[in-house]
mmCIF file of C-alpha atoms in Angstrom:
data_model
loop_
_atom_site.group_PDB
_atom_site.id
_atom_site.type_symbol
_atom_site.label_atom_id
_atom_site.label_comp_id
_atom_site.label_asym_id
_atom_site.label_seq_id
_atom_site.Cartn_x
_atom_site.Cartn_y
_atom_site.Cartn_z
ATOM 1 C CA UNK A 268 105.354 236.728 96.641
ATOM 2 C CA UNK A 269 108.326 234.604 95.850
ATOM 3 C CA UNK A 270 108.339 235.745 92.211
ATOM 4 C CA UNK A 271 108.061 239.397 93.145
ATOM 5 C CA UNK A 272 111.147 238.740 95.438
ATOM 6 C CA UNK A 273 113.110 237.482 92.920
ATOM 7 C CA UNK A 274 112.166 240.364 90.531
ATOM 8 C CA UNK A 275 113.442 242.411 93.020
ATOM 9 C CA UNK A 276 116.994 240.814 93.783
ATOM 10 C CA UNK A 277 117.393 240.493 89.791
ATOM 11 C CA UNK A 278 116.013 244.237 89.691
ATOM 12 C CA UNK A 279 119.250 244.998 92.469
ATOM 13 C CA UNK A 280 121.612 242.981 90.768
ATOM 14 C CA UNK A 281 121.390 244.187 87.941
ATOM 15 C CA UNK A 282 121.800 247.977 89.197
ATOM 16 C CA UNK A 283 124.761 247.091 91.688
ATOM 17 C CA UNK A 284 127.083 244.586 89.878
ATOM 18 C CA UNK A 285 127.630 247.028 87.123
ATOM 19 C CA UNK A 286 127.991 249.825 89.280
ATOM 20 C CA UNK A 287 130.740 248.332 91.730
ATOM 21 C CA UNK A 288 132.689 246.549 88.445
ATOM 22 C CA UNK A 289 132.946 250.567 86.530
ATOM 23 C CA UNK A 290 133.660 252.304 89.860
ATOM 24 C CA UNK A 291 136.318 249.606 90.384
ATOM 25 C CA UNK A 292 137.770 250.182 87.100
ATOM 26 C CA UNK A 293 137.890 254.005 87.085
ATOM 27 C CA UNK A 294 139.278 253.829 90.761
ATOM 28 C CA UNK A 295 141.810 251.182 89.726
ATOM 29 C CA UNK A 296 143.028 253.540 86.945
ATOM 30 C CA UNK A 297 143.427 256.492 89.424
ATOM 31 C CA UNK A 298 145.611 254.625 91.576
ATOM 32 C CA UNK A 299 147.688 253.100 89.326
ATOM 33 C CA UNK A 300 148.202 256.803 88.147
ATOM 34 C CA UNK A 301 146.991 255.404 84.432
ATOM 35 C CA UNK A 302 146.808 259.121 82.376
ATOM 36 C CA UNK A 303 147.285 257.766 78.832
ATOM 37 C CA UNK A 304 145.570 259.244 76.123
ATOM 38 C CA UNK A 305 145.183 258.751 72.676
ATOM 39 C CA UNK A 306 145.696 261.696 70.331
ATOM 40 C CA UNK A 307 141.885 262.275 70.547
ATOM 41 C CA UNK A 308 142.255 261.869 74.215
ATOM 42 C CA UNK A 309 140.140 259.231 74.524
ATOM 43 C CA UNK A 310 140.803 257.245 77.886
ATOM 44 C CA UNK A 311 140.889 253.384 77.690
ATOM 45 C CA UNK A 312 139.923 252.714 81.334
ATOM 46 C CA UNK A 313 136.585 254.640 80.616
ATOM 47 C CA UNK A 314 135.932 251.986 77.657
ATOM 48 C CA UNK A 315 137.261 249.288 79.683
ATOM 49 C CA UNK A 316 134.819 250.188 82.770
ATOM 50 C CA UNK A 317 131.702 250.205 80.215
ATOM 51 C CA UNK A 318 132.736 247.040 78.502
ATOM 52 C CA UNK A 319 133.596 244.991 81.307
ATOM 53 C CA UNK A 320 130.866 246.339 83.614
ATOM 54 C CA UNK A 321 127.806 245.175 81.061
ATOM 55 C CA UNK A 322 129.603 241.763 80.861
ATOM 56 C CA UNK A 323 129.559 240.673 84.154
ATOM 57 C CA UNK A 324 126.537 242.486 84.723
ATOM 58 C CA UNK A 325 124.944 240.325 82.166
ATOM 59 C CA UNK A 326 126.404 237.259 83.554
ATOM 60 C CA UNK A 327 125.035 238.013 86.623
ATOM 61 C CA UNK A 328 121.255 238.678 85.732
ATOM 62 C CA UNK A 329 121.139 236.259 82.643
ATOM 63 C CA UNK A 330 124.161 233.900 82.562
ATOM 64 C CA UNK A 331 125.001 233.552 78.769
ATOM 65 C CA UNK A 332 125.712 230.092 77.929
ATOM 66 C CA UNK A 333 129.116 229.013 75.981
ATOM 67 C CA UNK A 334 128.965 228.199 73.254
ATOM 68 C CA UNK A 335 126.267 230.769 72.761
ATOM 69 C CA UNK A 336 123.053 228.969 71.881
ATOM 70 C CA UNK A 337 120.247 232.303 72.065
ATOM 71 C CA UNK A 338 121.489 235.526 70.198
ATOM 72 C CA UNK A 339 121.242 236.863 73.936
ATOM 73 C CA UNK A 340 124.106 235.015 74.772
ATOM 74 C CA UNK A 341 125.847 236.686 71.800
ATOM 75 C CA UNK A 342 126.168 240.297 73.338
ATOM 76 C CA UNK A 343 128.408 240.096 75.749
ATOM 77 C CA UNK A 344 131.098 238.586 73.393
ATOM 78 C CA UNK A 345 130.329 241.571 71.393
ATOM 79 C CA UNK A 346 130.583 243.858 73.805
ATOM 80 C CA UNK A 347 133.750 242.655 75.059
ATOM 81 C CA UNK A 348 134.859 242.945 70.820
ATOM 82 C CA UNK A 349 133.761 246.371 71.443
ATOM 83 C CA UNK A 350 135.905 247.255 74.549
ATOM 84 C CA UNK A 351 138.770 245.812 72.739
ATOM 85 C CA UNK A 352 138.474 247.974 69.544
ATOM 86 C CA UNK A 353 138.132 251.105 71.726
ATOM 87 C CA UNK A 354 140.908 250.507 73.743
ATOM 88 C CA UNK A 355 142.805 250.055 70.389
ATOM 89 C CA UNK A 356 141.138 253.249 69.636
ATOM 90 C CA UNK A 357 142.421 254.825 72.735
ATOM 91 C CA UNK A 358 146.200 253.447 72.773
ATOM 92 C CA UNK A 359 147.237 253.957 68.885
ATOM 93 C CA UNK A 360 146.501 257.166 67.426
ATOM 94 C CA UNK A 361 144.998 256.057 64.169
ATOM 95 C CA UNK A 362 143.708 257.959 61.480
ATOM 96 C CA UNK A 363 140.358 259.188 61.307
ATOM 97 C CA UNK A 364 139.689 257.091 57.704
ATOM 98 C CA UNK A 365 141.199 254.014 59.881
ATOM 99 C CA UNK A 366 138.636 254.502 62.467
ATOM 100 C CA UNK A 367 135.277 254.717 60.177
ATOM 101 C CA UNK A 368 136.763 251.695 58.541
ATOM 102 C CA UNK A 369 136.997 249.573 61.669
ATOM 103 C CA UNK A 370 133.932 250.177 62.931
ATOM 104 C CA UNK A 371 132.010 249.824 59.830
ATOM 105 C CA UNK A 372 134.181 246.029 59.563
ATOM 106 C CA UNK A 373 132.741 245.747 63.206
ATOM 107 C CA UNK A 374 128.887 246.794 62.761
ATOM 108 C CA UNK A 375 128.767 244.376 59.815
ATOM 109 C CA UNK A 376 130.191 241.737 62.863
ATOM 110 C CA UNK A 377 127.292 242.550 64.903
ATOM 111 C CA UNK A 378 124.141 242.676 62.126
ATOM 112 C CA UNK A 379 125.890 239.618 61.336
ATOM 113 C CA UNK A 380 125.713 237.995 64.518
ATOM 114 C CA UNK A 381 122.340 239.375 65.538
ATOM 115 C CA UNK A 382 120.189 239.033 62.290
ATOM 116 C CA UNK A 383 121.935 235.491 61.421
ATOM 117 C CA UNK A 384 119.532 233.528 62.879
ATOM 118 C CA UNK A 385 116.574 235.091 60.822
ATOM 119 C CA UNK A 386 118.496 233.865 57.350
ATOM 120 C CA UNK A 387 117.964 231.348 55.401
ATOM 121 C CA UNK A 388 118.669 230.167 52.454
ATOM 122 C CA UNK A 389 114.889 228.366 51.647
ATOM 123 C CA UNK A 390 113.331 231.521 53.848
ATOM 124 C CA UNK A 391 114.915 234.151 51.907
ATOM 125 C CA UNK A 392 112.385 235.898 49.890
ATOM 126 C CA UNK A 393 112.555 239.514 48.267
ATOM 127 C CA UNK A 394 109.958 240.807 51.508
ATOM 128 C CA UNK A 395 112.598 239.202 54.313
ATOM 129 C CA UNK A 396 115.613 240.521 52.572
ATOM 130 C CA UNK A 397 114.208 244.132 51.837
ATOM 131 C CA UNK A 398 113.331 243.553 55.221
ATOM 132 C CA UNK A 399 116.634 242.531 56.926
ATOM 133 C CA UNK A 400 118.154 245.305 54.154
ATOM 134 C CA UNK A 401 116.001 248.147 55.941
ATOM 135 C CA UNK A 402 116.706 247.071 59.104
ATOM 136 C CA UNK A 403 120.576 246.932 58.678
ATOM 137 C CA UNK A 404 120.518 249.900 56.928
ATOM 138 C CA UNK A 405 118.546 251.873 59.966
ATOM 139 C CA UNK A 406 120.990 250.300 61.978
ATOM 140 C CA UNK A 407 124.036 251.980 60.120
ATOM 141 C CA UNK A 408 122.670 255.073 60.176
ATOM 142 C CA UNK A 409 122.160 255.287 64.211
ATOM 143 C CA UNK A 410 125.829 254.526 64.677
ATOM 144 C CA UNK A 411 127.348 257.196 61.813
ATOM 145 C CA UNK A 412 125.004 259.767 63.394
ATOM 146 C CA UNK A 413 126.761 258.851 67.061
ATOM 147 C CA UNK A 414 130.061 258.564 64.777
ATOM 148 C CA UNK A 415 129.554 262.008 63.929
ATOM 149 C CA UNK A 416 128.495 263.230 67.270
ATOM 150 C CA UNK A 417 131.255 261.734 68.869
ATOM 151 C CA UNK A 418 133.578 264.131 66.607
ATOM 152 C CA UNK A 419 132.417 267.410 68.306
ATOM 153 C CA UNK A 420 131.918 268.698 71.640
ATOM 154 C CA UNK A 421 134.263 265.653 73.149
ATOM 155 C CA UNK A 422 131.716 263.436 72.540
ATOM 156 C CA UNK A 423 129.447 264.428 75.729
ATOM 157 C CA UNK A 424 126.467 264.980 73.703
ATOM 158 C CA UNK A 425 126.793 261.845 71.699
ATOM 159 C CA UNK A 426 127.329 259.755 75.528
ATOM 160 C CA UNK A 427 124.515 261.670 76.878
ATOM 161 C CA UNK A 428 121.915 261.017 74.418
ATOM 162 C CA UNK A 429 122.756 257.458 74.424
ATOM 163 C CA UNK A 430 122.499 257.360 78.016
ATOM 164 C CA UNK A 431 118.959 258.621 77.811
ATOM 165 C CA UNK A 432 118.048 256.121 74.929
ATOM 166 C CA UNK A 433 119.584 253.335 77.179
ATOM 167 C CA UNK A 434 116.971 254.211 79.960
ATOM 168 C CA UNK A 435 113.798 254.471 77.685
ATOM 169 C CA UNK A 436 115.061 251.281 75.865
ATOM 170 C CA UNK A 437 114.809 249.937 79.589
ATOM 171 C CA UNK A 438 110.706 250.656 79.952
ATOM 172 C CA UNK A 439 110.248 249.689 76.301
ATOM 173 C CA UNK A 440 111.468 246.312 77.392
ATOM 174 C CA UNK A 441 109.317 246.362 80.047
ATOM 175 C CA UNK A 442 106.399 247.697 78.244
ATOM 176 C CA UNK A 443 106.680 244.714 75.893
ATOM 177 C CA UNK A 444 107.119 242.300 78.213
ATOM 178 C CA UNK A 445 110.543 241.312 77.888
ATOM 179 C CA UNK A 446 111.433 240.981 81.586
ATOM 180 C CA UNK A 447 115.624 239.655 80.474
ATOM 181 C CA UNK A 448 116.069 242.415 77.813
ATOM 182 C CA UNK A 449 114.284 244.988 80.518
ATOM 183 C CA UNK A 450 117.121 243.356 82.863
ATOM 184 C CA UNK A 451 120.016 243.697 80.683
ATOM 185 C CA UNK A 452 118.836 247.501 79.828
ATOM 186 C CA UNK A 453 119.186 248.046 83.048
ATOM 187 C CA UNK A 454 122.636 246.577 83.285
ATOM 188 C CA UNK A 455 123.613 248.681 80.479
ATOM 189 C CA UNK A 456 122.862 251.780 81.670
ATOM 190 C CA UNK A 457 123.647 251.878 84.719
ATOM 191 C CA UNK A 458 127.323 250.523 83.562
ATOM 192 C CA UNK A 459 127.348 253.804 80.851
ATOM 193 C CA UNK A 460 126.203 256.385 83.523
ATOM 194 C CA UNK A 461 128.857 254.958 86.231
ATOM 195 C CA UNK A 462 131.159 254.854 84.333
ATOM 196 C CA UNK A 463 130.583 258.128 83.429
ATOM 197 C CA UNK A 464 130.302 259.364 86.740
ATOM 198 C CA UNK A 465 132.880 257.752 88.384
ATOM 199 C CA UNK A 466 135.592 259.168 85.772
ATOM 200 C CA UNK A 467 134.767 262.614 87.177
ATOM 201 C CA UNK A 468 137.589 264.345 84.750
ATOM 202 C CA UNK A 469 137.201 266.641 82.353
ATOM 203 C CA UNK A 470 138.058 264.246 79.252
ATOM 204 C CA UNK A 471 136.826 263.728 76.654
ATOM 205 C CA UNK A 472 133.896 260.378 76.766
ATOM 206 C CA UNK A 473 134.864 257.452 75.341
ATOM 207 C CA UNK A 474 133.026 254.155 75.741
ATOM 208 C CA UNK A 475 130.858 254.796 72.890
ATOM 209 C CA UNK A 476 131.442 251.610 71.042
ATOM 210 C CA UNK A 477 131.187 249.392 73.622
ATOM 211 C CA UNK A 478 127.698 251.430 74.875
ATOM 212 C CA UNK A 479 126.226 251.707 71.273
ATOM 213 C CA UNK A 480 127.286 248.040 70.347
ATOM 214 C CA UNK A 481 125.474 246.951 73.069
ATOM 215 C CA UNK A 482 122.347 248.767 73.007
ATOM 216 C CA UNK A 483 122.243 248.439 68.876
ATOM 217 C CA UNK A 484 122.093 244.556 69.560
ATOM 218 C CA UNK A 485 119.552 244.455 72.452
ATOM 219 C CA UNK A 486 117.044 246.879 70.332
ATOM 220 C CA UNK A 487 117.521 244.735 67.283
ATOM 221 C CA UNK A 488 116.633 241.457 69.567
ATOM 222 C CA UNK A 489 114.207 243.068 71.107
ATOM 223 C CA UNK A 490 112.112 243.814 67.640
ATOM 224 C CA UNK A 491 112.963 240.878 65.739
ATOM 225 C CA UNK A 492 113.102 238.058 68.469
ATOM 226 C CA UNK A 493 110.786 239.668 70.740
ATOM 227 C CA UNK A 494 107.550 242.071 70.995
ATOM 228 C CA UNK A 495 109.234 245.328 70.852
ATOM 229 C CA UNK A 496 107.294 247.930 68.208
ATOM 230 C CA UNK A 497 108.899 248.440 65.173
ATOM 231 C CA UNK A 498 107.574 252.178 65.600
ATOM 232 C CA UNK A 499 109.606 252.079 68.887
ATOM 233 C CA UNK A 500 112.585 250.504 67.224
ATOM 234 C CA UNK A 501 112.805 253.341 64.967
ATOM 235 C CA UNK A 502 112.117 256.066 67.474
ATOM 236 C CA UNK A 503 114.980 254.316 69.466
ATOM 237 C CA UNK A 504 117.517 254.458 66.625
ATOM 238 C CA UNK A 505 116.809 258.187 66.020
ATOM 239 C CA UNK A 506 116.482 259.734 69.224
ATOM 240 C CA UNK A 507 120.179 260.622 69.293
ATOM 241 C CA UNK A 508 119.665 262.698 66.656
ATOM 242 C CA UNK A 509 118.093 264.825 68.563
ATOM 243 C CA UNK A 510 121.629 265.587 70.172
ATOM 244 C CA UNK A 511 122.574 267.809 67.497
ATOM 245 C CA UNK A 512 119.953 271.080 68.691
ATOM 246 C CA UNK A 513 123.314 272.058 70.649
ATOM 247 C CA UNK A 514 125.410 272.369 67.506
ATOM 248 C CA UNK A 515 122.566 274.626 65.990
ATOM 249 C CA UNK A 516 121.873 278.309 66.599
ATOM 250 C CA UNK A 517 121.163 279.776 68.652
ATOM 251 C CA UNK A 518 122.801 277.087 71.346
ATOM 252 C CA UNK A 519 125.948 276.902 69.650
ATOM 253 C CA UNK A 520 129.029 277.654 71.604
ATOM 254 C CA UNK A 521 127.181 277.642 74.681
ATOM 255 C CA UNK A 522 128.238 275.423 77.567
ATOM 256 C CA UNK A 523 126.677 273.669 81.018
ATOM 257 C CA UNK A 524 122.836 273.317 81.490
ATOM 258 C CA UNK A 525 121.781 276.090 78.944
ATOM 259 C CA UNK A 526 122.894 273.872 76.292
ATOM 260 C CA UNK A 527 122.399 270.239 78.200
ATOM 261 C CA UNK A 528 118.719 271.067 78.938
ATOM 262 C CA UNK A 529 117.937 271.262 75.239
ATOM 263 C CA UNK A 530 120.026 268.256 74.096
ATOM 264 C CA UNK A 531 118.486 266.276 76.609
ATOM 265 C CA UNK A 532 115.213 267.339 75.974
ATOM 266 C CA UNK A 533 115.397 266.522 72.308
ATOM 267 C CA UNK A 534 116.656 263.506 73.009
ATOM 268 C CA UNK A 535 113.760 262.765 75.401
ATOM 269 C CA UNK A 536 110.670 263.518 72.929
ATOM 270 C CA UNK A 537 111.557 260.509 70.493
ATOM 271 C CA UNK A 538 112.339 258.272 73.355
ATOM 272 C CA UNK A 539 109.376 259.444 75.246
ATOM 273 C CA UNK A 540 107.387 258.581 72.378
ATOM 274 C CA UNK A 541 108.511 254.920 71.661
ATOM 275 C CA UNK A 542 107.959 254.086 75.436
ATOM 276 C CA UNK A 543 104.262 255.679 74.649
ATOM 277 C CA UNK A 544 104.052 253.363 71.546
ATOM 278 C CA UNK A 545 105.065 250.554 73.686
ATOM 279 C CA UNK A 546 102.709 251.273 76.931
ATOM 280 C CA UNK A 547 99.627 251.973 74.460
ATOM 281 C CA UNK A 548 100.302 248.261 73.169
ATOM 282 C CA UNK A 549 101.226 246.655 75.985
ATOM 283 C CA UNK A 550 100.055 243.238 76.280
ATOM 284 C CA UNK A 551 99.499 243.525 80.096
ATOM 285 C CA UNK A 552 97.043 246.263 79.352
#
């Protein structure tokens, strides 16, 4: 009884505090009268609201000790890294070369931070390291595909289909029986989608690099410090992909839910199939 009550207060922390911190943000912005954009027109507050809402929704729900001692307690200084480089992103117009380049410099930050622990020196042997090569290479991949998605159609398909990965990331957690990374799923969706919401403008997303950084670090935990499937790890990473059926004909060109249903959907059958992976090996089964 008393553990299922404390499920449920972390279960309702973790959906509020992120909520209330990105709705604060995006309302703070509207009445300071903040209407910058970037040449892209990328809005910093909407990054800002993202980034800051996982963080203290993380340090609600799993309070990350300093120094960091677990690679959990690495994310949110990542994801605050994150918010900083978008905001950069937002405020100086810089070239699109510029861009690619910083983020690569910053994705090699986070592999480096996250698959660290896992290296070394008198452990190295040609399996791990084709193995940590594969994995950081997989890795790469997912982010230039939401790169590249974030370059068309103002970037709503790329923020939408990680939305949707977010929340099946979320039961593959919970599938696997990793009740934190479940928790801090949770935070970091419902931090993407208010923020989202609350913005309630027509421009274009931004956030993505605080969003993906964050997800991209709990999936790796999740499959090489805890149970997650490597099937579902790889379904994960490539279920944005799936984003791109609304850049193809015949949906091409076409706007609100005759081109959203689709996308979503697409994005749905790869991340409806690694939370199947996980359920059908559940260890609570």
């Amino acid at each position: 009884m008393v553990r299922g009550c404390l499920l449920l207060m972390s279960i309702f922390v973790a959906v509020t505090v992120p909520a209330v911190v990105a709705a604060a943000a995006i309302g703070l912005r509207r009445i300071l009268g903040a209407r910058e954009r970037s040449s892209q027109g990328d809005s910093s507050w909407s990054s800002l609201a993202i980034g800051l809402a996982y963080i203290v929704g993380q340090a609600a729900v799993a309070r990350p000790a300093f120094p960091p001692v677990e690679v959990t307690d690495r994310i949110p200084w990542l994801a605050l890294a994150a918010t900083v480089l978008a905001v950069a992103e937002a405020v100086w117009a810089l070239a699109l070369w510029v861009r690619l380049f910083g983020r690569s410099l910053f994705l090699t930050l986070s592999l480096g931070l996250m698959l660290g622990p896992v290296v070394s020196p008198d452990d190295l042997s040609r399996p791990m390291l084709g193995w940590l090569t594969v994995t950081a290479v997989l890795a790469f991949l997912a982010w230039l595909n939401l790169w590249a998605l974030e370059r068309v159609g103002r970037g709503t398909d790329a923020f939408r289909g990680l939305i949707v990965t977010s929340s099946g990331t979320t039961l593959v957690f919970l599938f696997s029986g990793s009740a934190a990374l479940c928790l801090l799923g949770v935070t970091l969706t419902v931090s993407m989608a208010v923020g989202r919401l609350a913005a309630l403008d027509p421009a274009p997303v931004s956030g993505l690099v605080a969003g993906s950084t964050v997800l991209t670090a709990l999936v790796l935990e999740g499959y090489i410090y805890a149970s997650m499937s490597p099937w579902s790890a790889l379904l994960l990473a490539a279920a944005p992909v799936g984003a791109w059926i609304t850049r193809m004909e015949p949906l091409r060109g076409k706007q609100g839910i005759s081109a959203t249903v689709p996308g979503t959907i697409a994005v749905l059958v790869p991340v409806g199939l690694a939370v199947g992976w996980a359920a059908a090996s559940s260890p609570f089964e």
